[in-house]
XYZ file of C-alpha atoms in Angstrom:
693
model
C 21.877 9.093 54.513
C 22.850 12.672 53.830
C 21.740 14.068 50.471
C 24.341 14.451 47.801
C 24.334 17.780 46.055
C 26.008 18.219 42.677
C 25.861 21.851 41.569
C 29.379 22.185 40.250
C 28.162 23.086 36.792
C 26.346 26.146 38.126
C 29.580 28.053 38.707
C 31.927 29.007 35.901
C 34.746 30.291 38.089
C 37.013 28.092 40.159
C 38.015 30.544 42.873
C 38.545 29.554 46.462
C 37.651 31.848 49.362
C 37.672 31.422 53.094
C 39.594 29.076 55.338
C 39.517 25.277 55.198
C 37.034 23.622 57.554
C 37.063 20.036 58.774
C 33.686 18.453 59.605
C 33.453 15.184 61.516
C 30.216 13.173 61.605
C 29.186 11.343 64.748
C 27.156 8.780 62.857
C 29.491 5.962 61.785
C 27.433 5.461 58.622
C 28.741 8.754 57.300
C 32.253 9.305 56.062
C 34.525 12.198 56.907
C 34.706 14.829 54.193
C 37.246 17.598 54.223
C 35.918 20.849 52.818
C 38.699 22.913 51.330
C 36.490 25.860 50.520
C 32.919 26.885 49.865
C 33.052 25.626 46.268
C 34.639 22.335 47.124
C 31.532 21.206 48.949
C 29.583 21.226 45.731
C 32.101 19.355 43.620
C 31.242 15.772 42.587
C 32.616 13.183 44.954
C 34.132 9.990 43.650
C 31.636 7.142 43.579
C 34.108 4.842 45.300
C 34.197 7.145 48.312
C 31.390 7.628 50.763
C 29.977 4.072 50.448
C 30.224 1.372 53.046
C 29.602 -2.344 52.692
C 25.924 -2.048 53.572
C 25.282 0.476 50.816
C 27.162 -1.577 48.256
C 25.073 -4.604 49.198
C 21.830 -2.686 48.660
C 23.017 -1.391 45.289
C 23.979 -4.871 44.169
C 20.650 -6.272 45.311
C 18.805 -3.536 43.417
C 20.738 -4.220 40.232
C 20.199 -7.947 40.622
C 16.475 -7.363 41.096
C 16.329 -5.313 37.894
C 18.298 -7.920 35.978
C 16.050 -10.746 37.175
C 12.959 -8.711 36.270
C 14.306 -8.027 32.779
C 15.186 -11.685 32.235
C 11.770 -12.749 33.506
C 10.042 -10.289 31.161
C 12.037 -11.536 28.167
C 11.363 -15.156 29.120
C 7.623 -14.474 29.464
C 7.504 -12.736 26.094
C 9.454 -15.537 24.438
C 7.255 -18.187 26.038
C 4.087 -16.385 24.881
C 5.484 -16.159 21.347
C 6.290 -19.874 21.338
C 2.805 -20.638 22.639
C 1.217 -18.554 19.907
C 3.303 -20.217 17.209
C 2.506 -23.650 18.631
C -1.221 -22.921 18.795
C -1.514 -21.297 15.365
C 1.036 -23.109 13.230
C 1.154 -26.589 14.756
C -2.329 -27.184 16.183
C -3.929 -24.602 13.823
C -6.346 -23.273 16.401
C -8.382 -20.275 15.160
C -6.482 -20.553 11.880
C -7.601 -21.166 8.336
C -4.905 -21.771 5.781
C -5.302 -19.770 2.594
C -6.919 -21.971 0.001
C -4.926 -22.090 -3.189
C -5.712 -23.861 -6.420
C -3.635 -26.890 -7.221
C -0.494 -25.818 -8.983
C -1.081 -22.094 -8.465
C 1.840 -20.686 -6.533
C 2.880 -24.188 -5.463
C 6.185 -24.108 -7.333
C 7.138 -20.689 -5.959
C 6.203 -21.782 -2.443
C 8.378 -24.898 -2.794
C 11.324 -22.833 -4.037
C 11.005 -20.422 -1.127
C 10.842 -23.299 1.382
C 13.947 -24.953 -0.065
C 15.766 -21.629 -0.122
C 14.738 -20.947 3.488
C 15.984 -24.350 4.663
C 19.277 -23.883 2.822
C 19.664 -20.385 4.222
C 19.068 -21.539 7.784
C 21.623 -24.331 7.380
C 24.281 -22.035 5.972
C 23.434 -19.402 8.578
C 24.111 -21.927 11.333
C 27.373 -22.796 9.583
C 28.311 -19.115 9.438
C 27.528 -18.633 13.133
C 29.687 -21.613 14.053
C 32.531 -20.245 11.903
C 32.123 -16.823 13.489
C 32.538 -18.113 17.020
C 35.354 -20.432 15.941
C 37.295 -17.417 14.734
C 37.285 -18.267 11.017
C 36.921 -14.637 9.880
C 38.154 -15.115 6.345
C 35.139 -13.373 4.823
C 36.000 -10.092 6.570
C 39.169 -9.634 4.513
C 38.881 -7.982 1.074
C 41.274 -10.490 -0.376
C 40.265 -14.053 0.331
C 42.965 -15.865 2.318
C 42.782 -19.624 1.928
C 44.964 -21.416 4.467
C 47.476 -24.022 3.432
C 46.823 -27.713 3.728
C 48.902 -27.923 6.838
C 46.671 -25.343 8.496
C 43.502 -27.271 7.877
C 42.289 -29.024 10.974
C 39.304 -31.250 10.701
C 36.792 -32.095 8.007
C 34.449 -29.245 8.965
C 37.210 -26.702 8.472
C 38.080 -28.227 5.104
C 34.463 -28.028 3.902
C 34.193 -24.458 5.065
C 37.345 -23.348 3.240
C 36.212 -25.143 0.075
C 32.893 -23.319 0.261
C 34.690 -19.990 0.694
C 36.775 -20.601 -2.397
C 33.832 -21.752 -4.507
C 31.564 -18.840 -3.631
C 34.343 -16.277 -4.154
C 35.252 -17.561 -7.616
C 31.907 -18.632 -9.108
C 28.879 -17.398 -7.148
C 29.918 -13.914 -6.036
C 30.708 -12.541 -9.550
C 27.265 -13.509 -10.854
C 25.475 -11.958 -7.893
C 27.588 -8.814 -8.115
C 26.815 -8.377 -11.818
C 23.066 -8.830 -11.217
C 23.132 -6.522 -8.217
C 24.886 -3.760 -10.192
C 22.242 -4.008 -12.903
C 19.404 -3.859 -10.358
C 21.048 -0.975 -8.485
C 21.262 0.976 -11.759
C 17.528 0.391 -12.350
C 16.870 1.346 -8.741
C 18.674 4.664 -9.159
C 16.839 5.421 -12.416
C 13.485 4.762 -10.814
C 14.465 6.828 -7.762
C 15.444 9.713 -10.047
C 12.013 9.475 -11.699
C 10.356 9.661 -8.289
C 12.502 12.662 -7.378
C 11.505 14.501 -10.559
C 7.829 13.805 -9.875
C 8.184 15.111 -6.316
C 9.948 18.252 -7.528
C 7.131 18.798 -10.014
C 4.601 18.420 -7.209
C 6.498 20.945 -5.070
C 6.504 23.369 -8.007
C 2.749 22.953 -8.439
C 2.205 23.654 -4.752
C 4.553 26.640 -4.798
C 2.994 28.233 -7.897
C -0.535 27.128 -6.907
C -1.103 25.611 -10.336
C -4.415 23.850 -10.836
C -7.125 23.643 -13.509
C -9.594 26.476 -13.157
C -13.043 27.066 -14.599
C -13.178 30.172 -16.782
C -16.050 32.439 -15.865
C -19.242 31.403 -14.093
C -20.977 28.578 -15.997
C -24.026 28.788 -13.717
C -25.269 32.353 -14.110
C -28.745 31.821 -12.682
C -29.772 30.356 -9.364
C -32.940 29.000 -10.938
C -31.903 25.567 -12.089
C -35.020 24.893 -14.128
C -34.870 28.308 -15.820
C -31.247 27.936 -16.842
C -31.520 24.280 -17.837
C -30.336 24.950 -21.377
C -26.884 25.755 -19.993
C -26.504 22.246 -18.554
C -25.250 19.568 -20.945
C -26.759 16.107 -21.037
C -24.882 13.829 -18.626
C -25.077 10.055 -18.368
C -24.009 8.436 -15.062
C -23.050 4.761 -15.021
C -22.651 2.552 -11.928
C -21.191 -0.833 -12.960
C -21.422 -3.480 -10.246
C -21.285 -7.229 -9.748
C -22.560 -8.886 -6.570
C -21.958 -5.652 -4.636
C -24.439 -6.424 -1.895
C -22.582 -4.470 0.783
C -22.277 -1.136 -1.062
C -24.982 -0.904 -3.727
C -27.378 1.085 -1.543
C -24.993 3.869 -0.533
C -23.548 4.307 -4.037
C -26.952 4.533 -5.709
C -28.132 6.926 -3.001
C -25.102 9.207 -3.445
C -25.416 9.310 -7.248
C -29.149 9.997 -7.114
C -28.469 13.075 -4.961
C -26.214 14.744 -7.543
C -27.049 18.413 -8.001
C -27.998 18.485 -11.693
C -31.255 19.132 -13.552
C -33.298 15.944 -13.531
C -34.301 16.242 -17.177
C -30.640 16.411 -18.236
C -29.377 13.512 -16.142
C -29.758 9.761 -16.632
C -28.423 7.140 -14.220
C -27.657 3.612 -15.396
C -27.233 0.884 -12.784
C -25.291 -1.777 -14.696
C -25.729 -4.946 -12.664
C -23.727 -8.049 -13.597
C -24.695 -9.921 -10.433
C -25.349 -13.637 -10.722
C -26.944 -13.772 -7.265
C -30.736 -13.561 -7.519
C -31.167 -12.048 -4.070
C -28.672 -9.275 -4.833
C -30.486 -8.533 -8.088
C -33.806 -8.174 -6.260
C -32.303 -5.810 -3.694
C -30.740 -3.592 -6.369
C -33.993 -3.558 -8.347
C -35.890 -2.463 -5.251
C -33.391 0.337 -4.591
C -33.668 1.566 -8.181
C -37.466 1.430 -8.010
C -37.413 3.473 -4.806
C -35.461 6.320 -6.379
C -37.458 6.069 -9.580
C -40.633 6.689 -7.593
C -39.007 9.834 -6.199
C -38.651 11.298 -9.668
C -35.036 10.319 -10.400
C -34.305 9.293 -13.986
C -32.661 5.962 -13.202
C -32.556 2.692 -15.174
C -31.652 -0.844 -14.102
C -29.776 -3.021 -16.624
C -28.755 -6.635 -16.168
C -26.744 -8.863 -18.497
C -27.451 -12.576 -18.556
C -23.958 -13.407 -19.793
C -21.056 -11.579 -18.122
C -18.613 -11.393 -21.018
C -15.726 -8.962 -20.915
C -16.225 -8.202 -17.220
C -16.457 -4.454 -16.534
C -15.448 -3.450 -20.069
C -18.177 -5.634 -21.540
C -20.704 -4.182 -19.115
C -19.844 -0.585 -20.066
C -19.730 -1.433 -23.768
C -23.185 -2.983 -23.603
C -24.604 0.076 -21.825
C -23.069 2.514 -24.338
C -24.736 0.653 -27.226
C -28.216 1.807 -26.177
C -29.890 4.189 -28.628
C -30.811 6.795 -26.001
C -27.119 7.288 -25.170
C -26.683 9.244 -28.411
C -28.565 12.177 -26.855
C -25.931 12.591 -24.115
C -22.641 14.463 -24.360
C -20.767 13.293 -21.250
C -20.648 10.129 -19.163
C -19.577 9.897 -15.512
C -18.490 6.519 -14.153
C -18.575 5.419 -10.510
C -17.768 1.999 -9.144
C -20.167 0.447 -6.668
C -18.302 1.605 -3.553
C -17.880 5.267 -4.636
C -19.925 8.032 -3.043
C -19.657 11.350 -4.939
C -20.635 14.629 -3.333
C -23.776 16.353 -4.667
C -21.693 19.064 -6.402
C -19.439 16.581 -8.236
C -20.832 17.308 -11.715
C -20.748 21.055 -11.137
C -17.054 20.828 -10.261
C -16.061 18.627 -13.214
C -18.341 19.144 -16.235
C -17.712 22.933 -16.607
C -14.054 22.195 -17.446
C -15.215 20.853 -20.824
C -16.738 24.210 -21.790
C -14.732 26.030 -24.480
C -12.151 23.224 -24.386
C -12.959 20.913 -27.314
C -9.668 18.958 -26.975
C -10.455 17.856 -23.428
C -11.563 14.234 -23.254
C -11.380 13.301 -19.552
C -11.711 14.975 -16.156
C -10.473 12.733 -13.351
C -11.213 13.327 -9.657
C -9.219 12.113 -6.689
C -10.128 9.240 -4.410
C -10.624 9.618 -0.660
C -10.980 6.647 1.663
C -13.523 6.175 4.424
C -11.658 3.220 5.966
C -8.029 4.334 5.685
C -7.544 3.995 9.482
C -9.273 0.628 9.811
C -6.095 -1.462 10.200
C -2.409 -1.491 9.325
C -3.071 -2.767 5.805
C -5.441 0.097 4.949
C -2.953 2.641 6.332
C -0.189 1.276 4.094
C -2.487 1.348 1.059
C -3.392 4.945 1.850
C 0.302 5.885 1.615
C 0.653 4.436 -1.884
C -2.612 5.828 -3.210
C -2.046 9.312 -1.784
C 1.322 9.452 -3.557
C -0.298 8.165 -6.750
C -2.938 10.897 -6.839
C -1.083 13.784 -5.211
C 2.170 13.332 -7.146
C 1.890 11.036 -10.166
C -1.576 11.928 -11.445
C -1.352 15.630 -10.649
C 2.136 16.151 -12.145
C 1.343 14.191 -15.304
C -1.957 16.020 -15.669
C -0.399 19.489 -15.316
C 2.737 19.019 -17.426
C 1.739 16.269 -19.898
C -2.085 16.410 -20.031
C -1.993 12.608 -19.855
C -2.293 10.002 -17.114
C -3.916 6.640 -16.642
C -7.668 6.740 -16.136
C -8.487 5.288 -12.719
C -11.600 3.534 -13.967
C -13.998 5.490 -11.767
C -14.697 8.965 -10.367
C -14.130 10.498 -13.804
C -16.150 12.211 -16.540
C -15.558 11.328 -20.188
C -16.598 13.158 -23.309
C -18.596 10.519 -25.183
C -17.114 11.717 -28.477
C -13.623 10.922 -27.170
C -14.696 7.402 -26.242
C -16.230 6.782 -29.640
C -13.270 8.132 -31.619
C -10.869 6.042 -29.526
C -12.695 2.803 -30.283
C -14.907 2.555 -27.210
C -14.545 0.019 -24.435
C -12.578 -3.075 -25.427
C -12.644 -6.423 -23.644
C -9.070 -7.438 -24.449
C -7.509 -6.720 -21.007
C -8.491 -6.464 -17.351
C -7.366 -2.800 -17.259
C -9.966 -1.350 -19.594
C -9.520 2.059 -17.940
C -5.825 2.266 -18.866
C -6.581 0.863 -22.317
C -9.087 3.575 -23.216
C -6.817 6.280 -21.746
C -3.842 5.218 -23.895
C -5.957 5.032 -27.064
C -7.521 8.425 -26.366
C -4.047 9.908 -25.822
C -2.892 8.479 -29.152
C -5.867 10.211 -30.785
C -4.826 13.608 -29.398
C -7.273 13.998 -26.503
C -6.143 15.811 -23.345
C -6.823 14.955 -19.708
C -7.316 17.054 -16.559
C -6.817 15.854 -12.998
C -8.648 17.678 -10.189
C -6.777 17.100 -6.941
C -9.239 19.148 -4.872
C -12.325 17.194 -6.003
C -12.507 14.030 -3.901
C -14.843 11.053 -4.093
C -15.198 8.739 -1.108
C -14.532 5.036 -1.569
C -13.038 2.006 0.162
C -9.691 0.237 0.115
C -9.498 -3.532 0.682
C -9.408 -4.387 4.372
C -8.211 -7.971 3.960
C -4.908 -9.154 2.599
C -6.574 -11.665 0.288
C -8.649 -8.980 -1.452
C -5.649 -6.630 -1.627
C -3.415 -9.296 -3.155
C -5.953 -10.118 -5.883
C -6.438 -6.442 -6.628
C -2.694 -5.860 -6.941
C -2.351 -8.883 -9.206
C -4.909 -7.417 -11.610
C -3.375 -3.932 -11.448
C 0.120 -5.235 -12.314
C -0.662 -7.965 -14.817
C -3.079 -5.906 -16.918
C -0.619 -3.104 -17.849
C 1.965 -5.578 -19.169
C -0.695 -7.355 -21.202
C -1.848 -3.992 -22.528
C 1.740 -2.996 -23.350
C 2.098 -5.986 -25.678
C -1.121 -5.020 -27.447
C -0.538 -1.250 -27.650
C 3.157 -1.155 -28.564
C 2.603 -1.325 -32.374
C -0.103 1.350 -32.168
C 2.153 3.624 -30.114
C 5.048 3.301 -32.566
C 2.887 3.978 -35.639
C 0.829 6.800 -34.074
C 1.095 10.417 -35.195
C 1.814 11.904 -31.760
C 5.208 13.610 -31.164
C 8.247 11.444 -30.498
C 8.653 12.702 -26.941
C 5.109 11.548 -26.141
C 5.897 8.130 -27.596
C 9.039 7.977 -25.455
C 7.051 8.970 -22.380
C 4.497 6.231 -23.027
C 6.989 3.467 -23.749
C 9.907 4.289 -21.456
C 8.255 5.929 -18.452
C 4.589 5.006 -18.381
C 4.998 1.305 -19.218
C 8.613 0.140 -18.899
C 9.888 2.106 -15.902
C 6.766 2.298 -13.738
C 5.044 -0.955 -14.706
C 7.904 -3.359 -15.532
C 11.194 -2.164 -14.050
C 9.755 -1.220 -10.648
C 8.430 -4.694 -9.715
C 11.431 -6.382 -11.367
C 14.196 -4.669 -9.398
C 12.157 -4.616 -6.160
C 11.755 -8.371 -6.272
C 15.243 -9.185 -7.569
C 17.216 -6.763 -5.426
C 15.446 -7.008 -2.077
C 13.920 -10.515 -2.194
C 16.631 -12.442 -4.097
C 20.003 -10.685 -3.899
C 19.659 -9.455 -0.306
C 18.914 -12.944 1.087
C 21.704 -14.406 -1.069
C 24.266 -12.062 0.445
C 23.774 -13.633 3.850
C 25.934 -16.593 2.788
C 27.815 -14.822 -0.026
C 29.223 -11.773 1.817
C 31.616 -11.004 -1.058
C 28.535 -9.724 -2.929
C 27.182 -7.738 -0.005
C 25.138 -4.715 -1.044
C 26.230 -1.218 -0.025
C 24.514 0.218 3.001
C 23.134 3.158 1.025
C 21.313 0.687 -1.246
C 19.629 -1.304 1.516
C 19.198 1.525 4.010
C 19.630 5.173 3.122
C 18.102 5.420 -0.359
C 15.044 3.245 0.441
C 14.374 5.205 3.620
C 14.709 8.520 1.794
C 12.383 7.388 -1.001
C 9.925 6.126 1.599
C 9.937 9.580 3.186
C 9.085 11.070 -0.207
C 6.251 8.570 -0.670
C 4.779 9.428 2.721
C 4.909 13.211 2.229
C 1.397 13.364 0.654
C 0.088 11.526 3.745
C 2.018 13.131 6.638
C -0.074 11.394 9.315
C 1.390 8.081 8.144
C 4.979 8.880 9.163
C 4.850 6.507 12.182
C 4.295 3.646 9.725
C 7.354 4.274 7.559
C 9.203 1.136 8.697
C 6.277 -1.283 8.153
C 5.557 0.443 4.849
C 9.122 -0.018 3.584
C 9.291 -3.667 4.586
C 5.756 -4.532 3.480
C 6.358 -3.100 0.020
C 9.432 -5.317 -0.360
C 7.407 -8.367 0.648
C 4.553 -7.448 -1.717
C 7.016 -7.228 -4.604
C 6.695 -11.014 -4.964
C 3.006 -10.709 -5.848
C 3.639 -7.745 -8.142
C 6.532 -9.448 -9.914
C 4.469 -12.594 -10.430
C 1.603 -10.517 -11.864
C 3.970 -8.572 -14.120
C 5.446 -11.780 -15.576
C 2.012 -13.331 -16.117
C 0.817 -10.238 -17.961
C 3.979 -9.833 -20.029
C 3.959 -13.431 -21.257
C 0.144 -13.769 -21.289
C -0.034 -16.591 -18.777
C -3.319 -18.010 -17.535
C -3.693 -15.650 -14.583
C -3.233 -12.495 -16.681
C -6.934 -12.384 -17.610
C -8.416 -13.213 -14.217
C -10.944 -10.743 -12.849
C -11.968 -11.083 -9.211
C -14.303 -8.457 -7.786
C -12.635 -6.749 -4.822
C -14.523 -7.541 -1.646
C -16.092 -4.486 0.012
C -17.025 -3.921 3.635
C -19.722 -1.296 3.045
C -18.161 1.560 5.014
C -20.188 4.765 5.042
C -19.172 8.399 5.324
C -20.678 10.876 7.767
C -22.992 12.238 5.084
C -24.289 8.737 4.418
C -24.978 8.193 8.090
C -26.998 11.427 8.181
C -28.841 10.370 5.042
C -29.819 7.097 6.688
C -32.667 8.912 8.402
C -34.064 9.828 5.026
C -34.122 6.198 3.947
C -36.695 5.452 6.617
C -39.245 7.155 4.386
C -39.086 4.172 2.045
C -41.910 2.534 3.930
C -44.286 5.277 2.808
C -43.509 4.543 -0.813
C -43.732 0.769 -0.401
C -47.269 0.591 -1.828
C -46.233 2.512 -4.944
C -43.265 0.207 -5.469
C -45.422 -2.898 -5.116
C -47.702 -1.760 -7.929
C -44.916 -2.196 -10.484
C -43.649 -5.535 -9.194
C -44.867 -9.072 -9.642
C -46.019 -11.284 -6.790
C -42.937 -13.502 -6.956
C -40.624 -10.491 -6.792
C -42.540 -9.070 -3.834
C -42.354 -12.377 -1.992
C -38.609 -12.633 -2.576
C -38.070 -8.990 -1.610
C -40.006 -9.359 1.646
C -38.030 -12.482 2.503
C -34.713 -10.688 1.898
C -35.789 -7.724 4.000
C -36.712 -10.051 6.854
C -33.266 -11.619 6.628
C -31.592 -8.185 6.750
C -33.631 -7.198 9.832
C -32.618 -10.317 11.741
C -29.287 -9.699 13.454
C -26.702 -12.196 12.225
C -24.949 -14.370 14.755
C -21.479 -13.054 15.538
C -18.814 -14.913 13.634
C -15.608 -15.652 15.433
C -12.602 -13.909 13.952
C -10.292 -16.328 12.203
C -6.696 -15.664 11.255
C -5.880 -16.765 7.736
C -2.231 -17.634 7.261
C -0.619 -17.305 3.853
C 2.204 -19.816 3.974
C 4.101 -18.514 0.965
C 4.289 -14.901 2.161
C 4.933 -15.935 5.769
C 7.802 -18.173 4.693
C 9.235 -15.323 2.651
C 8.998 -13.028 5.677
C 11.029 -15.471 7.759
C 13.492 -15.814 4.900
C 14.084 -12.068 4.834
C 14.337 -12.147 8.623
C 17.090 -14.748 8.273
C 18.856 -12.516 5.756
C 18.741 -9.646 8.208
C 20.187 -11.799 11.002
C 23.011 -12.878 8.715
C 23.727 -9.243 7.879
C 24.081 -8.531 11.582
C 27.272 -10.555 11.687
C 28.869 -8.487 8.928
C 27.565 -5.022 9.837
C 28.828 -2.715 12.530
C 27.755 0.489 14.241
C 24.527 2.091 13.097
C 24.035 -0.548 10.425
C 23.804 -3.190 13.124
C 20.880 -1.471 14.838
C 19.109 -0.749 11.550
C 19.298 -4.377 10.438
C 18.216 -5.579 13.874
C 15.167 -3.319 13.673
C 14.586 -4.533 10.124
C 14.602 -8.152 11.181
C 12.215 -7.624 14.090
C 9.849 -5.625 11.897
C 9.905 -8.360 9.255
C 8.759 -10.805 11.913
C 5.981 -8.498 13.118
C 4.796 -7.772 9.576
C 4.838 -11.472 8.784
C 2.707 -12.376 11.821
C 0.351 -9.376 11.731
C -0.105 -8.385 8.107
C 0.460 -11.624 6.269
C -1.307 -13.589 8.982
C -4.429 -11.590 8.149
C -7.393 -11.202 10.466
C -10.600 -12.224 8.714
C -13.752 -10.687 10.124
């Protein structure tokens, strides 16, 4: 077949030169084309011309082949999905259902199941009405047909339902949605102001700076009088996976040994873990590090009780500052030299907080989504509040406190599970100022499993509401300025701790699914699409590499609002779960510096005889047995998917809401909601159906 050339767009002029030429082809497969000029040969020819029956047959066969291939691919994908659902949900192969206590979450799970069944029934009803041509819900004014127009019982029920929902259900949902939208806009404005403040800080290059050179001499021992006394505390409880790397990192801090004391505060109830931590402490003690091991027999007050017990020691009175690191944190050797000098010539400064960095942020989709939230928290919230207000919530670790500030604020209290926020609020009420160092980072871990993440989020959202009930009288009667009281009550507690989980759960998990069978109360597109996407872009700005995960992040946050709302209610009304403390499970990830330092740990064998001199025979026997167990390679455990029925059911419920919205939306909204529904399904099967290693 002769090639078809289409270069008509290459010439701008439409001039004709020369004489017409007629060309006749001898091959019957070719058609006769009359060339009216040199330019006419390059003009596009009509598709209907120049094709015989044989060519049309080949084109049709090609298109049919593509169509059959596409249908076969879709059928294969659908069949594989059905097989996976059948294997995992029906036969429960390679699946372990999340164990829940009797009564805990059972009522909410039942409500979601009933709501899902009702939604599916009404959705089927709506689909039938759509194809029947009963488009009454598309009209702004509800048109109810006359009795003579009603044909059949099904039509009568449908019209009755339309009238009932328009008169009784829709007004209530509309009123609640307007209230939630107002809260949504207020919270979005707060986020915008924080982002503008962060941009201003970046533009002006504002950050806390150390005045002068606090370390004038390179001889550390000769200039030891310039170094204040620093106490380092490492609270832990059954942290078998991470105790070694955290103790190793803290013991390598660049600070004079005679002006540094390390306390390993072990609340472990596992005897083997206690022996391992004792051996690690003894190893560093033999190397000349001033380190102490403390263990409480009764774990009262959780972490707050552990810190309070350690601060009651008499030798603590000789120290001026205390640095706190959780068991999975690995500070750099120059951490104290970057933080402690900020206290010099600044007697009103009570806290210096460093930023967290995560060694496992790219481990899976869950860790990537957590990294987005935490990067925004440190880069925007903590930094802006530290620069403009000199106040923010203490993160519980990777910070240095002035011991005088702790004592004047009442010390560590055991009344809540957020002892870090409690001491920060009380110190702020006593006039102490805080500094956040965004360029000083401490490596740590984020939960890699959904179960650990959910328990952590429950504690982080129930504790602040419990603390708000306890601190509200003290805030009102304090002597700080009124604008600081307003900031604490309205912004710090109400807006960011109460209103945020309330409207997220109500607006996107209650009202949005309800609108799928009450279209009169349908939310505006800018509420369910444009504003959330824009705010998600702002949240991802501190972590630009996470932009490909914006859609899962947006949808996952809406799904997680159920857990956060439940935690907020339990903390506000002091329910049983508001004082639960579950240690977040760690995986023991190491940084590159820790991997390089692993070679140094091999020298422990040379100091084994010295360690054995200070240990009893029973401890040595137990220690040798534990070391033999660590050397033996454990048998590989098969990965098991743990399905959380409540969250998975909610994901399918939101998917149903998205499908219902497809019938009412048009244009770009149709494609957005379609993508939303598919992503809900993927998030429900991948994230909520967590992979347990």
